[in-house]
Amino acid sequence: MGAIGSNPCLEGCFSWGTKQAKGGSSSCRQPPTNGKRKFSATKGGPASWPKTLYLVRHGQSAYNEYYEKHSKDPMNLFDADLTQQGEEEAREINRSALLPKDIELALTSPLTRAARTCLLALPPGENGAKEYRVSAVMSEHLEASCDIGRPPHELAKVFPELTFGNLDDVWWYVPEEHREGITVAGSQRLFTEEGRREPAKAFRARVDAFAQLLASTPEASIAAFAHADFFHEFLCRYFAAADKKYEAYWMQNCEVLKLKVDNPGCLRGPMEADEEENAPLKEEVAPPPPQVNEPARRPSNGALGFNLLRKEMAEGNPDLKPAEIARKASQTWKAMSQDERLTFMDRVKVNP
């Protein structure tokens, strides 16, 4: 499966969630959530154009399976692995040759479900990618327990084929005021006991950093293994202007989406909009989001359909807080098939 689109391209390179590595590679702490973002540029050869991107969402995870049955977060499925079905979905990508043999660079989120999908779908070897890299900017929007990861020394034991040495012990989102001295257990407590989640602005900063990472790499053929929210935001921010279907596009487990990126230059707009000093920090994310800083623009049918789902959930669960409704609606929307989402979008069209 997949689709081809064309879009003007990406420029620059930022890294996030990494330690300073030997040999002059860059480092950057968590993106600030107010004021100007400050990322360090990663040095490399000149970028090649056009680029062909293959976006791959991970296979079914233990969290996906649990949520489908119970419609709630168990709050302890940290760094959920793939199920047997998810592993088979990833292997099927390889068996069906959905990814070409000339992939120059494979990028993966450090979360286990993405890294395992990467190695099963594109196993290192004669027909694998020429190079594999792990990037913390590609981790999922932290709003569920499965989005809290594991330290690099644990990941290295599970995935010896990959290099995790450039990651901090806690490389996923942690509120700025808690970062100093944070431990894995401490980050889990912030999530489970204090209800701390990654703000939309911090999440968008990572998506923008991913775009810059793609732009700066010299490779022309890149496979990226990540997550539903992450790819939705990336497509919505950088491809929806050219193709409206990406305003409300949610990738299915192990879907492969092929995109052509012609030249550097188109990804600065969303970043500049986010970096306005007075831009509000929105704690809740309603996927798919309306266009940033365009209040007069009519929301997409996907956004309106999601809002209808959230409204009905609020009416059916009067005891839940607004943030809990938003989170539950977001997870439900992600788990829906495209046909199920269309039923809500069609209802909005009939009853505007």
XYZ file of C-alpha atoms in Angstrom:
352
model
C 0.000 0.000 0.000
C 1.112 3.586 -0.232
C 0.717 6.861 -2.034
C 2.926 9.261 -3.898
C 2.789 12.979 -3.396
C 5.148 15.784 -4.272
C 6.039 18.689 -2.071
C 8.779 21.306 -1.950
C 11.366 20.164 0.494
C 13.145 20.459 3.787
C 16.174 22.312 4.916
C 18.508 22.291 7.950
C 19.070 19.584 10.571
C 18.275 19.433 14.255
C 18.690 16.753 16.902
C 16.769 16.316 20.131
C 16.958 14.128 23.197
C 20.604 13.206 22.578
C 23.861 13.454 24.436
C 26.944 15.100 22.983
C 28.681 12.429 20.939
C 32.346 12.169 20.074
C 33.547 13.398 16.736
C 31.579 16.641 16.618
C 28.025 15.341 16.286
C 25.386 17.655 17.616
C 23.336 17.624 20.759
C 20.181 19.336 21.846
C 18.048 19.077 24.905
C 14.287 19.022 24.952
C 12.827 21.673 22.642
C 11.742 24.728 24.637
C 7.993 25.257 24.721
C 8.092 29.034 24.758
C 10.179 31.588 22.932
C 12.499 30.531 20.125
C 13.517 26.894 19.714
C 17.240 26.295 19.804
C 18.465 23.175 18.024
C 22.046 22.309 17.144
C 22.794 21.584 13.513
C 24.100 18.154 12.594
C 27.038 18.196 10.246
C 26.980 16.020 7.138
C 27.450 16.013 3.397
C 25.303 18.031 1.019
C 21.687 16.904 0.799
C 20.491 15.151 -2.370
C 17.333 16.152 -4.225
C 14.740 15.006 -4.953
C 14.230 12.684 -1.980
C 11.948 9.680 -1.773
C 10.487 9.091 1.688
C 8.857 5.884 2.858
C 6.859 6.466 6.031
C 6.133 3.231 7.927
C 3.899 3.059 10.955
C 4.749 0.291 13.421
C 2.834 -2.990 13.556
C 0.114 -3.767 16.074
C 1.444 -3.221 19.585
C 0.377 -4.666 22.912
C -1.119 -1.259 23.677
C -3.133 -1.255 20.428
C -4.463 -4.707 21.292
C -5.371 -3.726 24.864
C -7.042 -0.493 23.825
C -9.134 -2.218 21.166
C -10.541 -4.518 23.869
C -10.899 -2.104 26.789
C -10.967 1.447 25.312
C -8.673 2.754 28.019
C -4.998 3.063 28.908
C -3.871 0.446 31.463
C -1.357 3.096 32.609
C 1.490 0.582 32.905
C 2.205 -0.629 29.347
C 5.444 1.319 29.174
C 7.275 0.999 25.847
C 4.785 -1.576 24.573
C 6.254 -4.183 22.228
C 4.669 -5.645 19.106
C 2.151 -8.450 19.387
C 2.610 -11.605 17.314
C 0.233 -10.071 14.798
C 2.324 -6.913 14.746
C 5.493 -8.887 14.088
C 3.809 -10.689 11.195
C 2.603 -7.364 9.779
C 6.195 -6.101 9.834
C 7.573 -9.255 8.221
C 4.938 -8.965 5.508
C 6.417 -5.622 4.456
C 9.679 -7.435 3.808
C 8.080 -10.456 2.131
C 5.974 -8.254 -0.140
C 8.905 -5.989 -0.998
C 6.915 -2.873 -0.091
C 10.241 -1.173 0.543
C 12.814 -1.103 -2.282
C 16.260 -2.644 -2.000
C 18.023 0.669 -2.522
C 17.055 2.361 0.773
C 20.053 4.446 1.767
C 18.948 5.388 5.271
C 16.526 3.832 7.773
C 15.448 6.153 10.584
C 13.519 4.825 13.560
C 11.928 6.031 16.746
C 13.615 4.520 19.834
C 10.279 3.141 21.069
C 10.390 -0.654 20.915
C 7.363 -1.103 18.652
C 8.937 1.113 15.978
C 12.478 -0.235 16.281
C 11.298 -3.843 16.050
C 9.122 -3.016 13.042
C 12.147 -1.417 11.382
C 14.345 -4.493 11.818
C 11.638 -6.948 10.747
C 10.436 -4.949 7.752
C 13.899 -3.919 6.594
C 16.340 -6.411 8.161
C 20.010 -5.450 7.994
C 21.932 -7.390 5.401
C 22.338 -7.569 1.667
C 18.875 -6.140 0.940
C 18.663 -3.900 3.997
C 19.297 -0.190 4.285
C 22.854 1.038 3.892
C 22.642 2.768 7.278
C 20.366 2.639 10.343
C 19.921 5.520 12.774
C 17.804 6.048 15.885
C 16.265 9.487 16.485
C 14.442 10.521 19.645
C 12.581 13.278 17.809
C 10.538 10.520 16.114
C 9.003 9.104 19.306
C 5.239 9.261 19.672
C 3.297 12.177 21.159
C 3.477 11.265 24.833
C -0.141 10.882 25.866
C -0.316 7.147 26.748
C 1.780 4.842 28.902
C 3.159 3.057 25.834
C 4.833 6.313 24.781
C 7.243 6.232 27.747
C 10.410 4.504 26.616
C 13.365 2.655 28.063
C 16.953 3.804 28.681
C 19.497 3.181 25.921
C 21.412 0.432 27.731
C 18.224 -1.668 27.881
C 17.353 -0.987 24.253
C 20.873 -1.929 23.149
C 20.465 -5.394 24.676
C 17.200 -5.969 22.785
C 18.366 -4.446 19.495
C 22.129 -4.963 19.122
C 21.805 -4.063 15.426
C 21.019 -0.448 16.359
C 23.054 2.228 18.122
C 21.461 4.003 21.092
C 24.566 5.500 22.704
C 23.669 9.057 21.717
C 20.426 9.024 23.738
C 19.931 10.350 27.247
C 18.754 7.811 29.814
C 15.367 9.551 29.757
C 15.081 10.676 26.157
C 11.289 11.048 25.986
C 9.279 14.098 27.035
C 9.588 15.310 30.616
C 8.381 18.750 31.791
C 11.284 21.184 31.780
C 11.074 21.842 35.530
C 11.580 18.134 36.232
C 14.359 17.308 33.779
C 17.341 17.772 36.066
C 18.106 14.448 37.713
C 15.039 12.738 36.231
C 14.931 8.937 36.384
C 12.835 6.461 34.425
C 10.739 5.748 37.508
C 10.343 9.475 38.119
C 9.069 10.068 34.588
C 6.583 7.223 35.009
C 5.279 8.764 38.240
C 4.819 12.120 36.531
C 2.657 10.363 33.964
C 0.627 8.051 36.204
C 0.292 10.112 39.397
C 0.413 13.718 38.200
C -1.129 13.258 34.771
C 1.663 15.078 32.956
C 1.485 14.799 29.170
C 3.498 16.284 26.319
C 2.067 19.680 25.293
C 1.091 20.108 21.663
C 3.689 22.825 21.162
C 6.537 20.605 22.343
C 5.272 17.798 20.132
C 5.102 20.035 17.070
C 8.664 21.169 17.769
C 9.808 17.559 17.450
C 7.872 17.071 14.219
C 9.564 20.153 12.807
C 12.947 18.846 13.976
C 12.255 15.599 12.097
C 11.586 17.569 8.925
C 14.905 19.353 9.350
C 16.668 16.046 9.994
C 15.323 14.671 6.717
C 16.399 17.777 4.850
C 19.970 17.781 6.078
C 20.820 14.145 5.392
C 22.733 13.486 2.166
C 20.718 10.347 1.446
C 18.021 10.527 -1.245
C 16.076 7.362 -0.321
C 14.905 7.245 3.296
C 12.606 4.913 5.228
C 11.232 6.327 8.503
C 9.629 4.073 11.133
C 7.440 5.828 13.671
C 3.898 6.343 14.954
C 0.320 7.332 14.122
C 0.188 10.734 15.827
C 3.700 11.591 14.728
C 3.131 10.891 11.043
C -0.322 12.465 11.132
C 1.146 15.725 12.411
C 4.023 15.605 9.925
C 1.694 15.030 6.969
C -0.804 17.636 8.139
C 1.855 20.308 8.657
C 3.910 19.778 5.540
C 1.850 17.976 2.903
C -1.775 19.001 3.468
C -1.357 22.317 1.662
C -0.559 20.412 -1.538
C -2.998 17.527 -0.952
C -5.992 17.994 1.341
C -6.268 14.285 2.110
C -3.340 14.725 4.484
C -5.366 17.056 6.699
C -7.020 13.998 8.221
C -4.686 11.157 7.287
C -3.990 8.483 9.904
C -1.723 5.628 8.934
C -2.749 2.068 9.769
C -0.433 -0.425 11.445
C 2.435 -1.268 9.083
C 1.123 0.959 6.322
C 3.846 2.151 3.949
C 3.361 5.627 2.508
C 5.658 6.766 -0.304
C 6.265 10.493 -0.757
C 8.422 12.431 -3.178
C 10.058 15.617 -1.923
C 11.399 17.708 -4.774
C 13.481 20.518 -3.292
C 14.357 22.377 -0.071
C 12.226 25.304 1.044
C 8.671 24.497 2.102
C 8.931 23.497 5.758
C 9.837 26.843 7.295
C 6.309 28.263 7.379
C 4.847 26.097 10.138
C 7.984 26.526 12.255
C 7.888 30.303 11.996
C 4.231 30.319 12.981
C 4.930 28.223 16.073
C 7.845 30.366 17.149
C 5.876 33.568 17.663
C 6.670 34.596 21.192
C 3.032 35.128 22.140
C 1.725 31.860 20.709
C -0.372 30.064 23.356
C 0.722 26.695 24.726
C -2.144 24.280 24.140
C -2.112 21.284 26.447
C -4.779 19.325 24.580
C -4.400 18.018 21.037
C -7.486 17.300 18.969
C -6.312 15.298 15.953
C -6.397 16.263 13.222
C -5.657 19.876 14.250
C -6.808 22.975 12.377
C -4.160 24.994 10.576
C -1.972 26.970 12.975
C -2.571 30.724 13.146
C -5.432 30.665 10.625
C -8.516 31.244 12.814
C -10.683 32.309 9.885
C -10.085 29.107 7.952
C -12.824 26.465 8.166
C -11.557 23.360 10.017
C -11.077 20.245 7.913
C -13.793 17.587 7.804
C -11.473 15.380 9.837
C -11.216 17.968 12.605
C -14.985 18.490 12.605
C -15.585 14.744 12.680
C -13.230 14.365 15.610
C -14.926 17.222 17.456
C -18.275 15.471 16.991
C -16.819 12.274 18.471
C -15.415 14.192 21.418
C -18.744 15.973 21.988
C -20.638 12.675 22.045
C -18.083 11.160 24.421
C -18.458 14.139 26.754
C -22.240 13.757 26.736
C -21.950 10.042 27.486
C -19.317 10.481 30.206
C -20.349 13.526 32.265
C -18.035 12.560 35.150
C -14.856 12.744 33.080
C -12.758 15.901 33.006
C -12.284 17.709 29.651
C -8.656 16.589 29.416
C -9.698 12.974 29.984
C -12.390 13.264 27.316
C -9.877 14.739 24.861
C -7.393 11.943 25.533
C -10.012 9.196 25.278
C -11.414 10.684 22.062
C -7.934 10.983 20.572
C -7.156 7.336 21.275
C -10.527 6.199 19.928
C -10.114 8.252 16.742
C -6.677 6.766 16.116
C -7.997 3.226 16.574
C -10.824 3.748 14.050
C -10.615 2.625 10.451
C -10.875 5.316 7.781
C -14.435 4.181 6.998
C -15.413 4.595 10.654
C -13.983 8.115 10.695
C -15.848 8.927 7.503
C -19.175 8.197 9.233
C -18.479 11.065 11.643
C -17.246 13.355 8.854
C -20.366 12.623 6.781
C -22.608 13.451 9.746
C -20.894 16.808 10.070
C -21.529 17.516 6.364
C -25.218 16.663 6.773
C -25.582 18.695 9.982
C -23.058 21.571 9.620
